[in-house]
PDB file of C-alpha atoms in Angstrom:
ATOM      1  CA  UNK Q  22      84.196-354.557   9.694  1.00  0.00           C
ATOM      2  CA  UNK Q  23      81.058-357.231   9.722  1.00  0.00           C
ATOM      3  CA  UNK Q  24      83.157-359.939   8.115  1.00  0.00           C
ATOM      4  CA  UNK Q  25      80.927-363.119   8.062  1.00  0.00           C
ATOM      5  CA  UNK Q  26      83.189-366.785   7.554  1.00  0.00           C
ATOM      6  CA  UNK Q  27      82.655-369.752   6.281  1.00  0.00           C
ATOM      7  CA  UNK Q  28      84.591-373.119   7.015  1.00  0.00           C
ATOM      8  CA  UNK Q  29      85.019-375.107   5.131  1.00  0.00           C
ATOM      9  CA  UNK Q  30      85.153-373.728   1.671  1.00  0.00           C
ATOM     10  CA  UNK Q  31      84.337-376.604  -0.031  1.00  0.00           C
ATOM     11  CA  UNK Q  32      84.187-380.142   0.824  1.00  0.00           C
ATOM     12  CA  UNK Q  33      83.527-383.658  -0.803  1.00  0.00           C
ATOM     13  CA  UNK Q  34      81.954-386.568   1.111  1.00  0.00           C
ATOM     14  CA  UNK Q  35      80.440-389.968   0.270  1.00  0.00           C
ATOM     15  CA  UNK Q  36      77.352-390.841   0.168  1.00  0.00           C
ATOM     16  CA  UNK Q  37      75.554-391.316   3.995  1.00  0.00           C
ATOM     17  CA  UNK Q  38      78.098-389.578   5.705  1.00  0.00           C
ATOM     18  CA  UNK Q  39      77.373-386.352   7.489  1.00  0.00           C
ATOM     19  CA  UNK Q  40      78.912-382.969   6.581  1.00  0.00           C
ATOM     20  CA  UNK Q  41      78.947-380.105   9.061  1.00  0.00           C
ATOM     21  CA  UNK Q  42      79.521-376.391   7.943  1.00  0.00           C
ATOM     22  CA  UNK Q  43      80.585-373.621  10.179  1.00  0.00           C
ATOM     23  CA  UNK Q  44      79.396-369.763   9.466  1.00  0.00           C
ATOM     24  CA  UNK Q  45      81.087-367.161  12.367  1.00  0.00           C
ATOM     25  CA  UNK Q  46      81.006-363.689  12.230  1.00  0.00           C
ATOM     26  CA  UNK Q  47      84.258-362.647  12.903  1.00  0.00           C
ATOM     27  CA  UNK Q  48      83.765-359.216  14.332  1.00  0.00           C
ATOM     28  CA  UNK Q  49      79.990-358.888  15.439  1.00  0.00           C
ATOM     29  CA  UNK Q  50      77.419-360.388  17.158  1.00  0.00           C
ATOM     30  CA  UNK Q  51      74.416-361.711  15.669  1.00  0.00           C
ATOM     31  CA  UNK Q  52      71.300-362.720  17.137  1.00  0.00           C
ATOM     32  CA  UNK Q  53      70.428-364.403  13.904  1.00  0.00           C
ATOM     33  CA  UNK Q  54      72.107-365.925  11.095  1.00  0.00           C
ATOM     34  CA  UNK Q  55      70.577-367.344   7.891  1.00  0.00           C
ATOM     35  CA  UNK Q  56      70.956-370.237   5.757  1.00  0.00           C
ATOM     36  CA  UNK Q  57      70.420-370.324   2.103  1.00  0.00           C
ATOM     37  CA  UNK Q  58      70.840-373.326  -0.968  1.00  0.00           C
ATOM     38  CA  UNK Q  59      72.563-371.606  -4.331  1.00  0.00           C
ATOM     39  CA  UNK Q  60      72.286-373.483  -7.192  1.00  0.00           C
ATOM     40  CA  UNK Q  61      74.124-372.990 -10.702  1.00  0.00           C
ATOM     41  CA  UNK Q  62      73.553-369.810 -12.214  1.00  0.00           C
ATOM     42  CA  UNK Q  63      70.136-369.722  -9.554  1.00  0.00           C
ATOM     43  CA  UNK Q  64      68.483-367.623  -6.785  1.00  0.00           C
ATOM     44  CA  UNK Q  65      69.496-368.105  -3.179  1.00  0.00           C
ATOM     45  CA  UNK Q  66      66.667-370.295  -1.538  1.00  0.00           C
ATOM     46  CA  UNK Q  67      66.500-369.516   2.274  1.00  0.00           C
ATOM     47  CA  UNK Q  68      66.556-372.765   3.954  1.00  0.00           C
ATOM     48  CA  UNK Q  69      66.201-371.494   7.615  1.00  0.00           C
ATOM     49  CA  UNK Q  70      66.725-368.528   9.955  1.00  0.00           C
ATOM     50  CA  UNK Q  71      69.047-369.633  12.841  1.00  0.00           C
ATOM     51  CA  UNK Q  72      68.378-368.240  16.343  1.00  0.00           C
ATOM     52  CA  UNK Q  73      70.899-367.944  19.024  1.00  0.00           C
ATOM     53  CA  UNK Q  74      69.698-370.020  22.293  1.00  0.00           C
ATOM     54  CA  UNK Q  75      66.756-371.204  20.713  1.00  0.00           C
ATOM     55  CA  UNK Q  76      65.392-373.593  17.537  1.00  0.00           C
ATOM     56  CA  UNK Q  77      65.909-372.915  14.346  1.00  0.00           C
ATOM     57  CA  UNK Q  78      63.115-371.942  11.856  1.00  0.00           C
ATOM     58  CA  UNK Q  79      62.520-373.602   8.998  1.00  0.00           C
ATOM     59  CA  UNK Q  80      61.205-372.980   5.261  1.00  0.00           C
ATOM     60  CA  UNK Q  81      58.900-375.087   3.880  1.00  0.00           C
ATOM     61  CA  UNK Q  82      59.801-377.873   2.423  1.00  0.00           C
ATOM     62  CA  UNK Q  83      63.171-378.027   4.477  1.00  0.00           C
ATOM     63  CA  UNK Q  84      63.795-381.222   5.856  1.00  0.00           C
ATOM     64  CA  UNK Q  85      64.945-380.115   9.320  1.00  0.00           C
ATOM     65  CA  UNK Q  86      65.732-383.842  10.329  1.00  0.00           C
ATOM     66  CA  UNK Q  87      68.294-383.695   7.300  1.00  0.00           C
ATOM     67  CA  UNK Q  88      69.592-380.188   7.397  1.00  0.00           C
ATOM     68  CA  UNK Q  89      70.377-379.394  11.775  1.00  0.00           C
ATOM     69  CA  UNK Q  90      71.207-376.216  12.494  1.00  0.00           C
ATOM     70  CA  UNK Q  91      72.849-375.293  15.611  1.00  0.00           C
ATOM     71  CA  UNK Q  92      73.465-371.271  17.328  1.00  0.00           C
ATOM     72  CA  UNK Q  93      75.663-371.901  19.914  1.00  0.00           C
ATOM     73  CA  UNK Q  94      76.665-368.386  20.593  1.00  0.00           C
ATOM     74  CA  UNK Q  95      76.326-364.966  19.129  1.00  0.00           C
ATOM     75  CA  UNK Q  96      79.350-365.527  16.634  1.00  0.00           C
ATOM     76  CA  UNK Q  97      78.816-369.089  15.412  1.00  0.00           C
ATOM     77  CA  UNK Q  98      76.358-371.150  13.895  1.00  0.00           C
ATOM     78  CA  UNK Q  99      76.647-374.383  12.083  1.00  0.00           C
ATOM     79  CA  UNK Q 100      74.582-376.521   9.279  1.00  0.00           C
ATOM     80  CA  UNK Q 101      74.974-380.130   9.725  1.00  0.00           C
ATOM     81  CA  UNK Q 102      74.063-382.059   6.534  1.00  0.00           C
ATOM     82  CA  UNK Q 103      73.013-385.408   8.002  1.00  0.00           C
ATOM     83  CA  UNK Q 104      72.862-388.852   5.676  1.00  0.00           C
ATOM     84  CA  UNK Q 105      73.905-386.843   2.778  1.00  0.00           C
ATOM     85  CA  UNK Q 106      73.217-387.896  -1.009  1.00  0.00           C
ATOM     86  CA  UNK Q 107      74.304-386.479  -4.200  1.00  0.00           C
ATOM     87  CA  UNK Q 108      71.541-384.394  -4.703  1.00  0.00           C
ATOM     88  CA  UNK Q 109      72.699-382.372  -1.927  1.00  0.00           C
ATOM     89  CA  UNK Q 110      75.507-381.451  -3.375  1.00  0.00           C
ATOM     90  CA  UNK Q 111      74.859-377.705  -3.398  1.00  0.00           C
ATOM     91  CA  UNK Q 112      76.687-374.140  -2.762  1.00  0.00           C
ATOM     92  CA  UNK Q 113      75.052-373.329   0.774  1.00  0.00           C
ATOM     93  CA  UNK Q 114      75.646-369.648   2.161  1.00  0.00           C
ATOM     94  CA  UNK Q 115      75.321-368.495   5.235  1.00  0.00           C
ATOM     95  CA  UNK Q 116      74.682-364.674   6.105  1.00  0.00           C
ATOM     96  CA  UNK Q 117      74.492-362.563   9.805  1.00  0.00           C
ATOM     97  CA  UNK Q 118      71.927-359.909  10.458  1.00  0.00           C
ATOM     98  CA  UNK Q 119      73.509-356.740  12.174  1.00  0.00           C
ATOM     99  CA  UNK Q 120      70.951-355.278  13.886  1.00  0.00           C
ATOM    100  CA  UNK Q 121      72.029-352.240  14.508  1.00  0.00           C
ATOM    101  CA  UNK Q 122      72.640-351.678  10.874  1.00  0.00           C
ATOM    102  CA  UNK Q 123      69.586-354.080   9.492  1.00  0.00           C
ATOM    103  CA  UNK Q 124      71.702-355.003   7.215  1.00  0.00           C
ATOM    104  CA  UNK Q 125      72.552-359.120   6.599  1.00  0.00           C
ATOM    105  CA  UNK Q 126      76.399-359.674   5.954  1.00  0.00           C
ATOM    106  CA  UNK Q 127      77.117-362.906   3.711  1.00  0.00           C
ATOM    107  CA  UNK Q 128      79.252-365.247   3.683  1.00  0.00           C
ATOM    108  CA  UNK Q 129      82.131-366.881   1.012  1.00  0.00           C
ATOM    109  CA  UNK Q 130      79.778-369.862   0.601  1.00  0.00           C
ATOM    110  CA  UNK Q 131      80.949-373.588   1.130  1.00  0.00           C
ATOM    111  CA  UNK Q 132      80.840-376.369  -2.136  1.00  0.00           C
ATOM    112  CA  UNK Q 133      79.365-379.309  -1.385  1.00  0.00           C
ATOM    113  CA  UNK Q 134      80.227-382.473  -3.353  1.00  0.00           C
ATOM    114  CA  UNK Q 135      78.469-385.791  -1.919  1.00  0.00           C
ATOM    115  CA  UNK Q 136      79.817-388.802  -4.345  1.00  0.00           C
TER     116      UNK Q 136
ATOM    117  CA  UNK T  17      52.506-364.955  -0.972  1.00  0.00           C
ATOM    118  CA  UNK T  18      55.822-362.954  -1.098  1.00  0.00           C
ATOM    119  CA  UNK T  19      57.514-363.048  -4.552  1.00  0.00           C
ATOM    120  CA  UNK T  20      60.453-360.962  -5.733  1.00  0.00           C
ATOM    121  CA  UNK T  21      60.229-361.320  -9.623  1.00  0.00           C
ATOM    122  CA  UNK T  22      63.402-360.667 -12.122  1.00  0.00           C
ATOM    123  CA  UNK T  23      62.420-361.631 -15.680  1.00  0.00           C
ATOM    124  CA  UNK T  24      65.088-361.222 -17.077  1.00  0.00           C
ATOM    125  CA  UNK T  25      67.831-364.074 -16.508  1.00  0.00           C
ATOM    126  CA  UNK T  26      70.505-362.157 -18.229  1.00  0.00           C
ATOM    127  CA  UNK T  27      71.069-358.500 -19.704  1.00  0.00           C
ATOM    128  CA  UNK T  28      73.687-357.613 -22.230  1.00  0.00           C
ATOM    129  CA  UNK T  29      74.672-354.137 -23.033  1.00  0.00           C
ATOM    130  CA  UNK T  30      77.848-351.977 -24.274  1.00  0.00           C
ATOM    131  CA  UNK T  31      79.930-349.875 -22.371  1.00  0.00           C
ATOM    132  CA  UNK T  32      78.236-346.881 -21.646  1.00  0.00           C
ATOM    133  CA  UNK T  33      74.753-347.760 -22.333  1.00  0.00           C
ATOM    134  CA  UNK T  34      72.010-347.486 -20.137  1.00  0.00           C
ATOM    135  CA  UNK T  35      71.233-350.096 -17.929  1.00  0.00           C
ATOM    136  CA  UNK T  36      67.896-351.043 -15.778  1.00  0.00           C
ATOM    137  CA  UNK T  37      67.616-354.359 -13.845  1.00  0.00           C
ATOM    138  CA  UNK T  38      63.743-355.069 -13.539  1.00  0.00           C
ATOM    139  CA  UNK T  39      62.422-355.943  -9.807  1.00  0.00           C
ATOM    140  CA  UNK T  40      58.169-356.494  -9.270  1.00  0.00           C
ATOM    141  CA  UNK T  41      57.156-357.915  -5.524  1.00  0.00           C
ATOM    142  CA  UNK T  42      54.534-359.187  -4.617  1.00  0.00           C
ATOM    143  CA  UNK T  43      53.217-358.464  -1.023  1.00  0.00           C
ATOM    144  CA  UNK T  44      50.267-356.525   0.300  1.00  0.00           C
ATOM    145  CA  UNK T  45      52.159-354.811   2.922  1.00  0.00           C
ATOM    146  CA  UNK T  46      54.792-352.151   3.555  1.00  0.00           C
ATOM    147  CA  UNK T  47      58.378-354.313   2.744  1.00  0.00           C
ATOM    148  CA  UNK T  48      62.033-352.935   2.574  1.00  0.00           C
ATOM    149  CA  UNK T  49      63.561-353.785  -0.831  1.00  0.00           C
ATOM    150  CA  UNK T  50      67.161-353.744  -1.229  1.00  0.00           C
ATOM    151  CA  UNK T  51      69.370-354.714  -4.557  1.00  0.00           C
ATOM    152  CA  UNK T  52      71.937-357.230  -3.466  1.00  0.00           C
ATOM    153  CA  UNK T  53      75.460-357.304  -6.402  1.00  0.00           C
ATOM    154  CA  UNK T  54      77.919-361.027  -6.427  1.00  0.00           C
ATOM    155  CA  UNK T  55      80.711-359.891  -8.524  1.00  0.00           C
ATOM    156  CA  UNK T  56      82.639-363.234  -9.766  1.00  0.00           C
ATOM    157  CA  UNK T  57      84.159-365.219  -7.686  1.00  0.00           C
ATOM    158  CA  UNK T  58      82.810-363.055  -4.765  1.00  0.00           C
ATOM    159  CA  UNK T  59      80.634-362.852  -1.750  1.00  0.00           C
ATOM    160  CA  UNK T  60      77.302-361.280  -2.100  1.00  0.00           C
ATOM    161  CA  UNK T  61      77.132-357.669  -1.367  1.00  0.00           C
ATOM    162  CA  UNK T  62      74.432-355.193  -0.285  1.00  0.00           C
ATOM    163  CA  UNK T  63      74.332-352.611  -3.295  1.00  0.00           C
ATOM    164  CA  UNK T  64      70.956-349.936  -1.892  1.00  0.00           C
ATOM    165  CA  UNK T  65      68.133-350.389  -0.407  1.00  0.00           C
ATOM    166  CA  UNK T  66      65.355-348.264  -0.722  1.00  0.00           C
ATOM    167  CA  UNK T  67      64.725-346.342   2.844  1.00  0.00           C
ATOM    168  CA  UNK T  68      68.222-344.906   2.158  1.00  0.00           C
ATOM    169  CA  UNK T  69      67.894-343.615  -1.343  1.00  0.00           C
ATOM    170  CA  UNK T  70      71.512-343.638  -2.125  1.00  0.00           C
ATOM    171  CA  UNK T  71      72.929-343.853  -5.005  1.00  0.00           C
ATOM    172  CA  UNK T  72      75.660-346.364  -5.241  1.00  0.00           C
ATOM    173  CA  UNK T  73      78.624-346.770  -7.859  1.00  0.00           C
ATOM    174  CA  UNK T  74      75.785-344.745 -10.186  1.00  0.00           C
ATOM    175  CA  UNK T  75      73.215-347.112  -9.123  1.00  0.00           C
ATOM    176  CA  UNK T  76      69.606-345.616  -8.281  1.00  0.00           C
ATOM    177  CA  UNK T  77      66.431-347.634  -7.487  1.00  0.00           C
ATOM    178  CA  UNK T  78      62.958-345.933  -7.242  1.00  0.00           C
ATOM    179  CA  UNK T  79      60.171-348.199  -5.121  1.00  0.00           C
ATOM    180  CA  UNK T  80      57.406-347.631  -6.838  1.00  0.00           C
ATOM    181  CA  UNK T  81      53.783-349.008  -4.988  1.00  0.00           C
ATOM    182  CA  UNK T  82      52.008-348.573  -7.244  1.00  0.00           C
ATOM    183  CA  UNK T  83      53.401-350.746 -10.069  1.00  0.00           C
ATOM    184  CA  UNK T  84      54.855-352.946  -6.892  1.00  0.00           C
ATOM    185  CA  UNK T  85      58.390-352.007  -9.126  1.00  0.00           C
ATOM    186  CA  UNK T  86      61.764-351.763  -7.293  1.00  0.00           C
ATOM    187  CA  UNK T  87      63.749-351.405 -10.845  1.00  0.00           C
ATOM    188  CA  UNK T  88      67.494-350.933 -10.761  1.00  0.00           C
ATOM    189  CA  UNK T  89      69.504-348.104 -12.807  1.00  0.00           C
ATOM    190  CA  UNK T  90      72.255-346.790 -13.889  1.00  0.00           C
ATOM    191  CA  UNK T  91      72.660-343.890 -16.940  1.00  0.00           C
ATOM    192  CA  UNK T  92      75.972-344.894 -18.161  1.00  0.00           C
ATOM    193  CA  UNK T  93      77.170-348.854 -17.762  1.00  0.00           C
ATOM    194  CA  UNK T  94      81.140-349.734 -16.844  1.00  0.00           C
ATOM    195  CA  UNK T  95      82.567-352.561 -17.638  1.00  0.00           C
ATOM    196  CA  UNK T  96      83.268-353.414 -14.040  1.00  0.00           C
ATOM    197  CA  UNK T  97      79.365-353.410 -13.112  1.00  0.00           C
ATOM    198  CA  UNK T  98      79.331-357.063 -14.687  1.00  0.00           C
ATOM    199  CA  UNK T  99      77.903-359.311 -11.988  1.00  0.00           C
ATOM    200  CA  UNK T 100      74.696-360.898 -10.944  1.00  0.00           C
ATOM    201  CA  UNK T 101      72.271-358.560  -9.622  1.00  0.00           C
ATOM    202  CA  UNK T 102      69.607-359.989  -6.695  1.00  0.00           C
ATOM    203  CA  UNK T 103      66.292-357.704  -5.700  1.00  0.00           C
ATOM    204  CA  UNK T 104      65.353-358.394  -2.195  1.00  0.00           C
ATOM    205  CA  UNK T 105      62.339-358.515   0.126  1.00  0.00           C
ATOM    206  CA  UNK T 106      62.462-357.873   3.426  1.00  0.00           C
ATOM    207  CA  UNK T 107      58.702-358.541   4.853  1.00  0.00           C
ATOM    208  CA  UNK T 108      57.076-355.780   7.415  1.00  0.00           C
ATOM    209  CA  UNK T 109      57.648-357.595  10.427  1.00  0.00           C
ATOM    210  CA  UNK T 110      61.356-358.885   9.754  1.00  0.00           C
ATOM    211  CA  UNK T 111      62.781-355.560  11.046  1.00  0.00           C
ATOM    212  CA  UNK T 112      64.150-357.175  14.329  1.00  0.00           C
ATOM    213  CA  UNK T 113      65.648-360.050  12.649  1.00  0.00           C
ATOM    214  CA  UNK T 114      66.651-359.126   8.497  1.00  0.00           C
ATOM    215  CA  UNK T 115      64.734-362.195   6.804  1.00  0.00           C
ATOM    216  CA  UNK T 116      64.942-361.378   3.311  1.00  0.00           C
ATOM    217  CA  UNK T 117      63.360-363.248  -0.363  1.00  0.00           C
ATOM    218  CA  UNK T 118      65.527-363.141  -3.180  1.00  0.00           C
ATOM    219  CA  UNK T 119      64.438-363.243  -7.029  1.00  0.00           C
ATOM    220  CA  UNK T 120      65.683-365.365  -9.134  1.00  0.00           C
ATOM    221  CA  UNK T 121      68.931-362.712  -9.977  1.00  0.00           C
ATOM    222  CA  UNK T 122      69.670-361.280 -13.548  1.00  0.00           C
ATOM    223  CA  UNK T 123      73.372-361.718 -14.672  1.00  0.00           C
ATOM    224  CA  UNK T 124      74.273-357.862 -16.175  1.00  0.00           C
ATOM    225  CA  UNK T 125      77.055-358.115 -18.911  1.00  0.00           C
ATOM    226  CA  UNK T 126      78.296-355.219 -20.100  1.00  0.00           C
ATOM    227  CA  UNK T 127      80.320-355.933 -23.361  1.00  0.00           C
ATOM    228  CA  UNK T 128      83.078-353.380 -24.050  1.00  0.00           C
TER     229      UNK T 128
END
């Protein structure tokens, strides 16, 4: 169990167009989902903590104009990249916090490519 | 501020050598640390964290507050431990919703 998806896996857009990236997990609720930025051969920098029913948080220096998060219901949240440009081009991962557990399940990751 | 520190970026060693995977923090408080694994080509993956003190696939981590150390270990390295290896913060306070810093990761090879 506590299976955490990503859709899509990867995706290329152009330049100003606005990408939006689904994270569900698939057999589990969770209050709270997180969103993190991998680069190459990097550390995972959190870019916000997603709350169901209520505003995201963001990390400093997170545009939250650019990046909208939305938690819609206890299984789904989603990461819209708005306006996007080629330096956004990033692996973003999303991960679910089981309670219960305290433990954070991750997810597959998604490849962004913005030409 | 809350810092999870890995020097090292990468650590080779043979098959069957011993392996440890340096972790320092940084906080003033209580935090849960946890070692996170990302084989290739694979999600990441909760390997122990310390309020559990298990030992998993060999692996044993010590906290130790007063060198603010969290160092990873194994006696005898497999081949199949290869991966990139992530220390974790989770700050007093986070219980209720699993926020967690990450260092920077150290990729473990272990050369046959």
């Amino acid at each position: 169990g506590a299976v955490v998806s990503q859709h899509p896996s990867w995706v290329i857009c152009k330049s100003g167009t606005s990408v939006k990236i689904e994270c569900r997990s698939l057999d589990f609720q969770a209050t709270t989902m997180f969103w993190y930025r991998q680069f190459p051969k990097q550390s995972l920098m959190l870019m916000a903590t997603s709350n169901e029913g209520s505003k995201a948080t963001y990390e400093q220096g997170v545009e939250k104009d650019k990046f909208l998060i939305n938690h819609a219901s206890l299984t789904l949240s989603t990461l819209t990249v708005t306006s996007a440009h080629p330096e956004d081009s990033s692996f973003y991962i999303c991960s679910a916090y089981r309670g219960g557990f305290g433990e954070q399940y991750f997810g597959p990751g998604t490849r962004l490519t913005v030409t | 501020a809350q810092r999870v520190t890995q020097p090292e970026k990468l650590l080779s060693v043979f098959k069957g050598a011993p392996v440890e995977l340096k972790c320092n923090y940084s906080y003033s408080g209580s935090p849960e640390l946890f070692w996170y694994v990302q084989y290739s080509r694979q999600r990441l993956q909760l390997l122990l964290r310390h309020i559990s003190r298990e030992s998993i696939k060999g692996f044993t981590a010590d906290l130790n507050k007063g060198e603010t150390s969290f160092h990873l270990k194994k006696p005898f390295a497999q081949e199949e431990d290869s991966a990139m290896y992530y220390c974790a913060l989770s700050p007093p306070g986070s219980s209720n919703t699993g926020k967690l810093i990450f260092g920077q990761g150290t990729t473990l090879q272990v050369k046959p």
